[in-house]
PDB file of C-alpha atoms in Angstrom:
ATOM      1  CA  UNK A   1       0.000   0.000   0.000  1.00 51.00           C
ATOM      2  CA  UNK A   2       2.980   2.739   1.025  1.00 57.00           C
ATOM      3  CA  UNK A   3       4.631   1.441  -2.264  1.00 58.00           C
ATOM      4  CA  UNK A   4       1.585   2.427  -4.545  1.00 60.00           C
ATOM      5  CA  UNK A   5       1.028   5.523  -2.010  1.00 57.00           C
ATOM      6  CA  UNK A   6       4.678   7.016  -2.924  1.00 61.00           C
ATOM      7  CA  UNK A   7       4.261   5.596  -6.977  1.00 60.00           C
ATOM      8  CA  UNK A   8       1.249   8.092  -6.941  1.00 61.00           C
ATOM      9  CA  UNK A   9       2.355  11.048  -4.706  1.00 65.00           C
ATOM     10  CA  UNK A  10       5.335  11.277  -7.424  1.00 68.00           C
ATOM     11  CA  UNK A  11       3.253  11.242 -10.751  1.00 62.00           C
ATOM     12  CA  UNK A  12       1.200  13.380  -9.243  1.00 71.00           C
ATOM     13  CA  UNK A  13       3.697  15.827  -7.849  1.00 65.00           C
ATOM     14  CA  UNK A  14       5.578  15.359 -11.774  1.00 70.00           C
ATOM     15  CA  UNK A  15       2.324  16.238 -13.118  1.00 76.00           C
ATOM     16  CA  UNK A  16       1.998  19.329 -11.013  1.00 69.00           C
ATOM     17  CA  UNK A  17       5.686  19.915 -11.540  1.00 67.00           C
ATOM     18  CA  UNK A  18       5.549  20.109 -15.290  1.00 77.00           C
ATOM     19  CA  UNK A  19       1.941  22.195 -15.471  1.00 72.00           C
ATOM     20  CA  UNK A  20       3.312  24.614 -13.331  1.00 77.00           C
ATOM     21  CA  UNK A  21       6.808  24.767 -15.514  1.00 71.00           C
ATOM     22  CA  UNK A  22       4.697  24.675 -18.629  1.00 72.00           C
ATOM     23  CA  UNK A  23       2.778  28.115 -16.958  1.00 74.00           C
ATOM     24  CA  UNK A  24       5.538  29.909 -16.211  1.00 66.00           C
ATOM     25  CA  UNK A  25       6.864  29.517 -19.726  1.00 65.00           C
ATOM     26  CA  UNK A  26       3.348  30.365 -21.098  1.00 67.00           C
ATOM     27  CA  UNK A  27       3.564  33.604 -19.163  1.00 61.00           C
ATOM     28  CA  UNK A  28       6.779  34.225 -20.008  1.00 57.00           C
ATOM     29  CA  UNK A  29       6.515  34.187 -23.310  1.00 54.00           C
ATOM     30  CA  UNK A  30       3.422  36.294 -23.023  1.00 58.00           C
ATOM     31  CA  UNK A  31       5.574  38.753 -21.424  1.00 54.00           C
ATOM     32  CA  UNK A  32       8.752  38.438 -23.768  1.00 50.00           C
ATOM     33  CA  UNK A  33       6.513  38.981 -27.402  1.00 55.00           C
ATOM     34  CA  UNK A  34       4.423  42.101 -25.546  1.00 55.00           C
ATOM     35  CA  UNK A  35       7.686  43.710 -24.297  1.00 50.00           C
ATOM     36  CA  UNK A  36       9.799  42.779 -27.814  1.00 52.00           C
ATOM     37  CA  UNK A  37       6.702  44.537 -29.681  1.00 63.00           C
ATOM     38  CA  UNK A  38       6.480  47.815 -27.902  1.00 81.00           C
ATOM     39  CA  UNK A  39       8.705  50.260 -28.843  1.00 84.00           C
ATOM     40  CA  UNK A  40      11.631  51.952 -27.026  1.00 88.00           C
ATOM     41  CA  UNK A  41      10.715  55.726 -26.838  1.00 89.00           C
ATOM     42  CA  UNK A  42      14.675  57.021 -26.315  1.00 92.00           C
ATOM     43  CA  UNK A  43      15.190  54.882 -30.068  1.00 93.00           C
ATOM     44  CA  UNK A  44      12.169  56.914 -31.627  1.00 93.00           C
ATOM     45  CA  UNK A  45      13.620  60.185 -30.459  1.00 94.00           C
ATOM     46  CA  UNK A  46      16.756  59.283 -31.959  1.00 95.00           C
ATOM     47  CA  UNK A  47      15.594  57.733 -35.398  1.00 95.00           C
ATOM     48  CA  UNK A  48      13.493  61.730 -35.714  1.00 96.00           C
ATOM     49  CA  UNK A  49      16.745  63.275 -34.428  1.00 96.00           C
ATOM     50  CA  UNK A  50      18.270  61.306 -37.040  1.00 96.00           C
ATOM     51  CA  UNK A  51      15.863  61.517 -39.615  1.00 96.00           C
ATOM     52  CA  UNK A  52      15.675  65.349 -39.307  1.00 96.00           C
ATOM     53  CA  UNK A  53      19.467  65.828 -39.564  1.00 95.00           C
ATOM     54  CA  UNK A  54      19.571  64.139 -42.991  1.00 95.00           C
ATOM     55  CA  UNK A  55      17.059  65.675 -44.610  1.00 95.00           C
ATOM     56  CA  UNK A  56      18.283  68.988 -43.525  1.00 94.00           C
ATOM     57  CA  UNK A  57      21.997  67.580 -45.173  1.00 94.00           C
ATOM     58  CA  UNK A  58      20.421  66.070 -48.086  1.00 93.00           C
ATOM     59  CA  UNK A  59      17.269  67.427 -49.052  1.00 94.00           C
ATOM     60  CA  UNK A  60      18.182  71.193 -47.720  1.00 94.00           C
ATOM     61  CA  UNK A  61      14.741  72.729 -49.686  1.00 95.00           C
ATOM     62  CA  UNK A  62      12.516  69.747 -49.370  1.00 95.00           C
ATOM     63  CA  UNK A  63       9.002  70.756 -46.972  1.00 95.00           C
ATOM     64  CA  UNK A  64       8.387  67.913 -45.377  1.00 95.00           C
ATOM     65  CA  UNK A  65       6.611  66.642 -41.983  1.00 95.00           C
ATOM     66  CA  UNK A  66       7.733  63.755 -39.600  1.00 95.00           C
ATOM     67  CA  UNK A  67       4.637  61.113 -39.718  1.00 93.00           C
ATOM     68  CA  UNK A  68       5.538  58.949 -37.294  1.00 95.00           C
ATOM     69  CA  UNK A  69       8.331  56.216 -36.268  1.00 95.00           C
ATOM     70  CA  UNK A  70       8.242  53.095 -37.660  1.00 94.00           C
ATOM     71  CA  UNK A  71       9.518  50.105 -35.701  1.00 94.00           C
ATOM     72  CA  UNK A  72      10.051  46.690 -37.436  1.00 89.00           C
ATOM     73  CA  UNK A  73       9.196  44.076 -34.478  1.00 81.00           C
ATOM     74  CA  UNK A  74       8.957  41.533 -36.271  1.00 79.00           C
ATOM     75  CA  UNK A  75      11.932  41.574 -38.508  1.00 82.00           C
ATOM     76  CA  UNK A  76      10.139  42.625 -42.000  1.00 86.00           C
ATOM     77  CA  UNK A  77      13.062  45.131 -43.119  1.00 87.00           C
ATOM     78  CA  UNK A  78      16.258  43.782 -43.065  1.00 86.00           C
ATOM     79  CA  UNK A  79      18.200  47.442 -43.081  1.00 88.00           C
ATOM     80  CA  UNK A  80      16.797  48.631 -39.984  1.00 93.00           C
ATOM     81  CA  UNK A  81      14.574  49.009 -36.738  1.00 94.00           C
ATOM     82  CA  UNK A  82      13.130  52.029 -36.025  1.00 96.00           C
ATOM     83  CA  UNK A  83      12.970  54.628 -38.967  1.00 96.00           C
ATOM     84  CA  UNK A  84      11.161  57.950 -39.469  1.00 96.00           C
ATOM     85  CA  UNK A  85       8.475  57.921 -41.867  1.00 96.00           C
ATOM     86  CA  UNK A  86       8.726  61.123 -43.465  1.00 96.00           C
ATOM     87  CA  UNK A  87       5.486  62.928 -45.973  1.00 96.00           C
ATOM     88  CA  UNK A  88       7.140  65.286 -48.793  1.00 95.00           C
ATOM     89  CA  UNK A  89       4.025  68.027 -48.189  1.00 95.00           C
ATOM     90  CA  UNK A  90       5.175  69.492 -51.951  1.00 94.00           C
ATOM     91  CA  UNK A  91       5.020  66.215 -53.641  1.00 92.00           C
ATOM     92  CA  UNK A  92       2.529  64.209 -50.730  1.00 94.00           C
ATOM     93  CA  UNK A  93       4.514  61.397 -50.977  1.00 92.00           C
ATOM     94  CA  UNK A  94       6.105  59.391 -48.273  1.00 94.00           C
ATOM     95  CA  UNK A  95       9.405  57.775 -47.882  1.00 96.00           C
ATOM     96  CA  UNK A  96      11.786  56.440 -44.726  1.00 96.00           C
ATOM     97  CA  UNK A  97      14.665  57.161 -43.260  1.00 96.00           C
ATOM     98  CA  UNK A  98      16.753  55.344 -41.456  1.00 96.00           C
ATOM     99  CA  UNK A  99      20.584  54.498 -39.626  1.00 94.00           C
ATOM    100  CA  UNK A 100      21.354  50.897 -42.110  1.00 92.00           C
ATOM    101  CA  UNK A 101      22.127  48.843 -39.075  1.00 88.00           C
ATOM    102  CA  UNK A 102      24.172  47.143 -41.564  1.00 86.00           C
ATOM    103  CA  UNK A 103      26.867  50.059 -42.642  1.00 87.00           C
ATOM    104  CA  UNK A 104      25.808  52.840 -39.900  1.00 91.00           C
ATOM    105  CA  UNK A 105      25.096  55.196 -42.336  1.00 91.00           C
ATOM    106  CA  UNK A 106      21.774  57.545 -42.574  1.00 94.00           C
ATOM    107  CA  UNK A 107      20.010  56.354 -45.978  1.00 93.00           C
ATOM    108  CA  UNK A 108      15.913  56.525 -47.191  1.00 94.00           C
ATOM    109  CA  UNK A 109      13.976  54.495 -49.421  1.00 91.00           C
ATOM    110  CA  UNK A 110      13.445  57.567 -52.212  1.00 91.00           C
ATOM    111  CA  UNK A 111      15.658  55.943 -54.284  1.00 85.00           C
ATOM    112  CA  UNK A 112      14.293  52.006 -53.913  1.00 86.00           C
ATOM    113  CA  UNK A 113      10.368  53.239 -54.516  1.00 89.00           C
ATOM    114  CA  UNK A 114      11.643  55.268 -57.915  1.00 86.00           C
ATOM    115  CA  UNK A 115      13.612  52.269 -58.828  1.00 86.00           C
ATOM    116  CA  UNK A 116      10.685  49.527 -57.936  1.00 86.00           C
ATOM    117  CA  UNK A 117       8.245  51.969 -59.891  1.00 88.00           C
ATOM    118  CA  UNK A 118      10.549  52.103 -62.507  1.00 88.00           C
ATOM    119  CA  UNK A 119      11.157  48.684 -63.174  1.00 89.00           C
ATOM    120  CA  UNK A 120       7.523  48.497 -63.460  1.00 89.00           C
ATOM    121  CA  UNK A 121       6.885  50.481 -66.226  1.00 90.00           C
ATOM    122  CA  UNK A 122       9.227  49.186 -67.821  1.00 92.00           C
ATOM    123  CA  UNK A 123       9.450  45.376 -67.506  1.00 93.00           C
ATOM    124  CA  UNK A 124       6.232  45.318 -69.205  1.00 94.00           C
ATOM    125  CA  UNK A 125       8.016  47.095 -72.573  1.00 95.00           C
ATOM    126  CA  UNK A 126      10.843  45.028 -72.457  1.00 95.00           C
ATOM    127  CA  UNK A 127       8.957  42.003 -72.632  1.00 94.00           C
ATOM    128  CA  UNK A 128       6.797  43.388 -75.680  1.00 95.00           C
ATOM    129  CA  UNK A 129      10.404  43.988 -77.424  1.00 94.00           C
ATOM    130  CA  UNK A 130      11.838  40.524 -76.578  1.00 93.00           C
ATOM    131  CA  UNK A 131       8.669  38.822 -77.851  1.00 94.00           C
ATOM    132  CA  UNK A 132       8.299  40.615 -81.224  1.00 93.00           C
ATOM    133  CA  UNK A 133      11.812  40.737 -81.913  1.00 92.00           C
ATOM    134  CA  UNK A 134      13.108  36.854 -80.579  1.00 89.00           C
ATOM    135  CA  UNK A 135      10.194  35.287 -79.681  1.00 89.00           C
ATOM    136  CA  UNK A 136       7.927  35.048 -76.273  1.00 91.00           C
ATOM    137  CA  UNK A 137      11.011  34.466 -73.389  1.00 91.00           C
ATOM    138  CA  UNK A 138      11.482  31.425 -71.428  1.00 88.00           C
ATOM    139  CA  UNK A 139      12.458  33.984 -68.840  1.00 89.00           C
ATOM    140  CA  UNK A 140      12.629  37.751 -68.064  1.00 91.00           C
ATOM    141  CA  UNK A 141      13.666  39.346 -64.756  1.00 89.00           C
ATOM    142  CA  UNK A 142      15.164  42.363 -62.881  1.00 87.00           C
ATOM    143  CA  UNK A 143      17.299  42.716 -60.254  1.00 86.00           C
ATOM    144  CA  UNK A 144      16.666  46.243 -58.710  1.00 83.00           C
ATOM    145  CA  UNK A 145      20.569  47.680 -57.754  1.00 78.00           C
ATOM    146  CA  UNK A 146      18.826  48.095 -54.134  1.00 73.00           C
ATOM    147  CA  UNK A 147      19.545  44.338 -54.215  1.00 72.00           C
ATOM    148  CA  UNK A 148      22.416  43.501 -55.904  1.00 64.00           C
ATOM    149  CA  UNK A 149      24.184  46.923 -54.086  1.00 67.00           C
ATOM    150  CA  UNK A 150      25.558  47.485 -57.405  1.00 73.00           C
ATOM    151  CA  UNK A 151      24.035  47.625 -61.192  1.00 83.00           C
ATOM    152  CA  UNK A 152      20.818  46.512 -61.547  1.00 86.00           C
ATOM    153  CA  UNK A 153      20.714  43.001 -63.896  1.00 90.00           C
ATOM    154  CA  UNK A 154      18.743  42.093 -66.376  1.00 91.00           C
ATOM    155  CA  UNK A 155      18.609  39.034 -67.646  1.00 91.00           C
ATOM    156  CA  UNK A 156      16.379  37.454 -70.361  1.00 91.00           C
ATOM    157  CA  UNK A 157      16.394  33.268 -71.038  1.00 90.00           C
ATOM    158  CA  UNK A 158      15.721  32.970 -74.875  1.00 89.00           C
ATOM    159  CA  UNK A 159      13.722  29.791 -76.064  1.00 87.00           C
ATOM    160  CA  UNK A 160      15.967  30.594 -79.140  1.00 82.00           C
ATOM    161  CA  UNK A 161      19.851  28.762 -79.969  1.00 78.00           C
ATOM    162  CA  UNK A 162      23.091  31.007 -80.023  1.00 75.00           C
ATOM    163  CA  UNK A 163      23.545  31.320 -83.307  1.00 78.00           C
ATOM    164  CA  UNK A 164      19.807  32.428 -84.243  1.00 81.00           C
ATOM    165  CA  UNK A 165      20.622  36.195 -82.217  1.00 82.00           C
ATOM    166  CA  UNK A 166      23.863  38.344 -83.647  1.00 85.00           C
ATOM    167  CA  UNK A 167      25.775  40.560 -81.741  1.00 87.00           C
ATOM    168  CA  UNK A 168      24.208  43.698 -83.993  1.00 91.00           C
ATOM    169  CA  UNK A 169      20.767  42.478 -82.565  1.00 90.00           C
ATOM    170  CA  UNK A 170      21.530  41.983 -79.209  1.00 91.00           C
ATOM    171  CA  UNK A 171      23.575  45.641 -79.336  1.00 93.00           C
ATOM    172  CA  UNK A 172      19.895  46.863 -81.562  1.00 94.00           C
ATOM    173  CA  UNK A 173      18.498  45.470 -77.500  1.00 94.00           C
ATOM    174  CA  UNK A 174      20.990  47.031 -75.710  1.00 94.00           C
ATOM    175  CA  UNK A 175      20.004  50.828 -78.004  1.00 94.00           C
ATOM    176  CA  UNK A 176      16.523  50.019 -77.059  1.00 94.00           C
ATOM    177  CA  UNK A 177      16.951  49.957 -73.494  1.00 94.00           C
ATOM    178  CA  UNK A 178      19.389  52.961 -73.381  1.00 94.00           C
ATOM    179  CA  UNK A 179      17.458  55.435 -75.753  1.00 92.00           C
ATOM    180  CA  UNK A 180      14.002  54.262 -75.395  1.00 92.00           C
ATOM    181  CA  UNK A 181      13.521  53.282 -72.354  1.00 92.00           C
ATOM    182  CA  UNK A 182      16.183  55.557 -70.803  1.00 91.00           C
ATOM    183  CA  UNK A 183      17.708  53.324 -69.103  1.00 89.00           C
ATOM    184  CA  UNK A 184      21.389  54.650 -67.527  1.00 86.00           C
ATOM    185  CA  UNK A 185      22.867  51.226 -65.740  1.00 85.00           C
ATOM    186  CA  UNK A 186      22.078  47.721 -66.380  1.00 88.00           C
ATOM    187  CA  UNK A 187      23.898  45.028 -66.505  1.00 89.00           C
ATOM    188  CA  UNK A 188      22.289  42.642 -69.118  1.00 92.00           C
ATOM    189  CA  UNK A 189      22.450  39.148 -69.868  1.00 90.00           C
ATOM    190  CA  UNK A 190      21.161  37.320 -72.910  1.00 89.00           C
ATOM    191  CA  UNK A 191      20.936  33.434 -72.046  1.00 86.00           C
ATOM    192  CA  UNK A 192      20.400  30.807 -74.923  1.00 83.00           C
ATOM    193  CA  UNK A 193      17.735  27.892 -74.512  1.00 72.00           C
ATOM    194  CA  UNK A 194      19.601  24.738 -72.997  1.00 65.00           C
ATOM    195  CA  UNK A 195      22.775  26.804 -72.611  1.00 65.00           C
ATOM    196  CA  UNK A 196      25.447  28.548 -70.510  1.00 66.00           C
ATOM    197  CA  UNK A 197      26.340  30.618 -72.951  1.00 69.00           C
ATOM    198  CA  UNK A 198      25.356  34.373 -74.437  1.00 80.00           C
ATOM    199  CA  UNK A 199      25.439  37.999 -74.962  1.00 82.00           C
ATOM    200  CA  UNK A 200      26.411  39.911 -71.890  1.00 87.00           C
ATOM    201  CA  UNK A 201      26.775  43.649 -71.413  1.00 86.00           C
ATOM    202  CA  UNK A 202      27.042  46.405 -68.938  1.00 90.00           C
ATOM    203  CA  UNK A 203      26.491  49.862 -69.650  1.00 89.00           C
TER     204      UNK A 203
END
């Protein structure tokens, strides 16, 4: 009888033992995500500090009004934490600014939403040309400079063999992009169906 007595006084006091463990994580947890979510004020202050510095340094005659801070709790922008979101009042359009947590340095994201919006209106013609001139692509994409940190790419997969494109039709492309499309950077890649191989150029 003491033998089963003891047998159940220990499952029992696991049992309580491991609800009580499994509690204290719950509310911990709890506790961790609602404090990791909320904002530290002093890191606000300094991201409009910040934010307000730069614009006076870069933008010296743009109007503009401080929305609000933006804090990235759960990891969505890999170039920062807190940054100011900032409204243009001439143009009424917004944009961020922000210390890159990666180099330190004060940047915004002007430059990324005119090269996203750019890209586009663009992608769009380039395909048209590629499928009139060569053929519908196998495959067509961009690679915005705000990724690669250097030239943007382009680079087409043909459905067509080497030796059915020349290099005056490829540099015909390359006039296209350049004069047309007024395009200043791109490095551009022509790739041939079922090959390594093709036309490459930077400009």
């Amino acid at each position: 009888m003491n033998k089963w007595l003891k047998v159940w006084s220990i499952f029992i006091f696991s049992i309580v033992g491991i609800v009580i463990l499994l509690i204290f994580v719950t509310v911990f947890l709890i506790f961790y995500y609602r404090t990791s979510s909320i904002p530290d004020e002093k890191e606000e202050e300094k991201a409009i500090s910040q934010a307000e510095q730069y614009i006076q340094e870069t933008y010296p005659t743009m109007k503009y009004e401080i929305s609000h801070v933006l804090y990235d709790s759960d990891d969505e922008y890999p170039d920062f934490e807190y940054a100011a979101v900032i409204l243009n009042t001439e143009t009424q359009k917004m944009f961020k600014a922000y210390e890159n947590k990666n180099t330190k340095q004060m940047e915004d994201d002007i430059t990324i939403q005119e090269e996203a919006k750019f890209i586009e209106q663009v992608e769009p013609k380039v395909n048209s040309y590629i499928t009139k001139t060569f053929g519908e692509p196998k495959g067509l994409s961009f690679t915005p400079s705000y990724t690669t940190r250097a030239t943007p790419t382009l680079n087409i997969r043909l459905n067509n063999k080497k030796e059915e494109i020349n290099e005056e039709m490829f540099r015909t492309f390359i006039d296209f992009l350049q004069h047309e499309l007024k395009i200043e950077h791109a490095n551009v890649n022509f790739l041939y169906d079922n090959e390594n191989e093709g036309w490459s150029m930077e400009f």
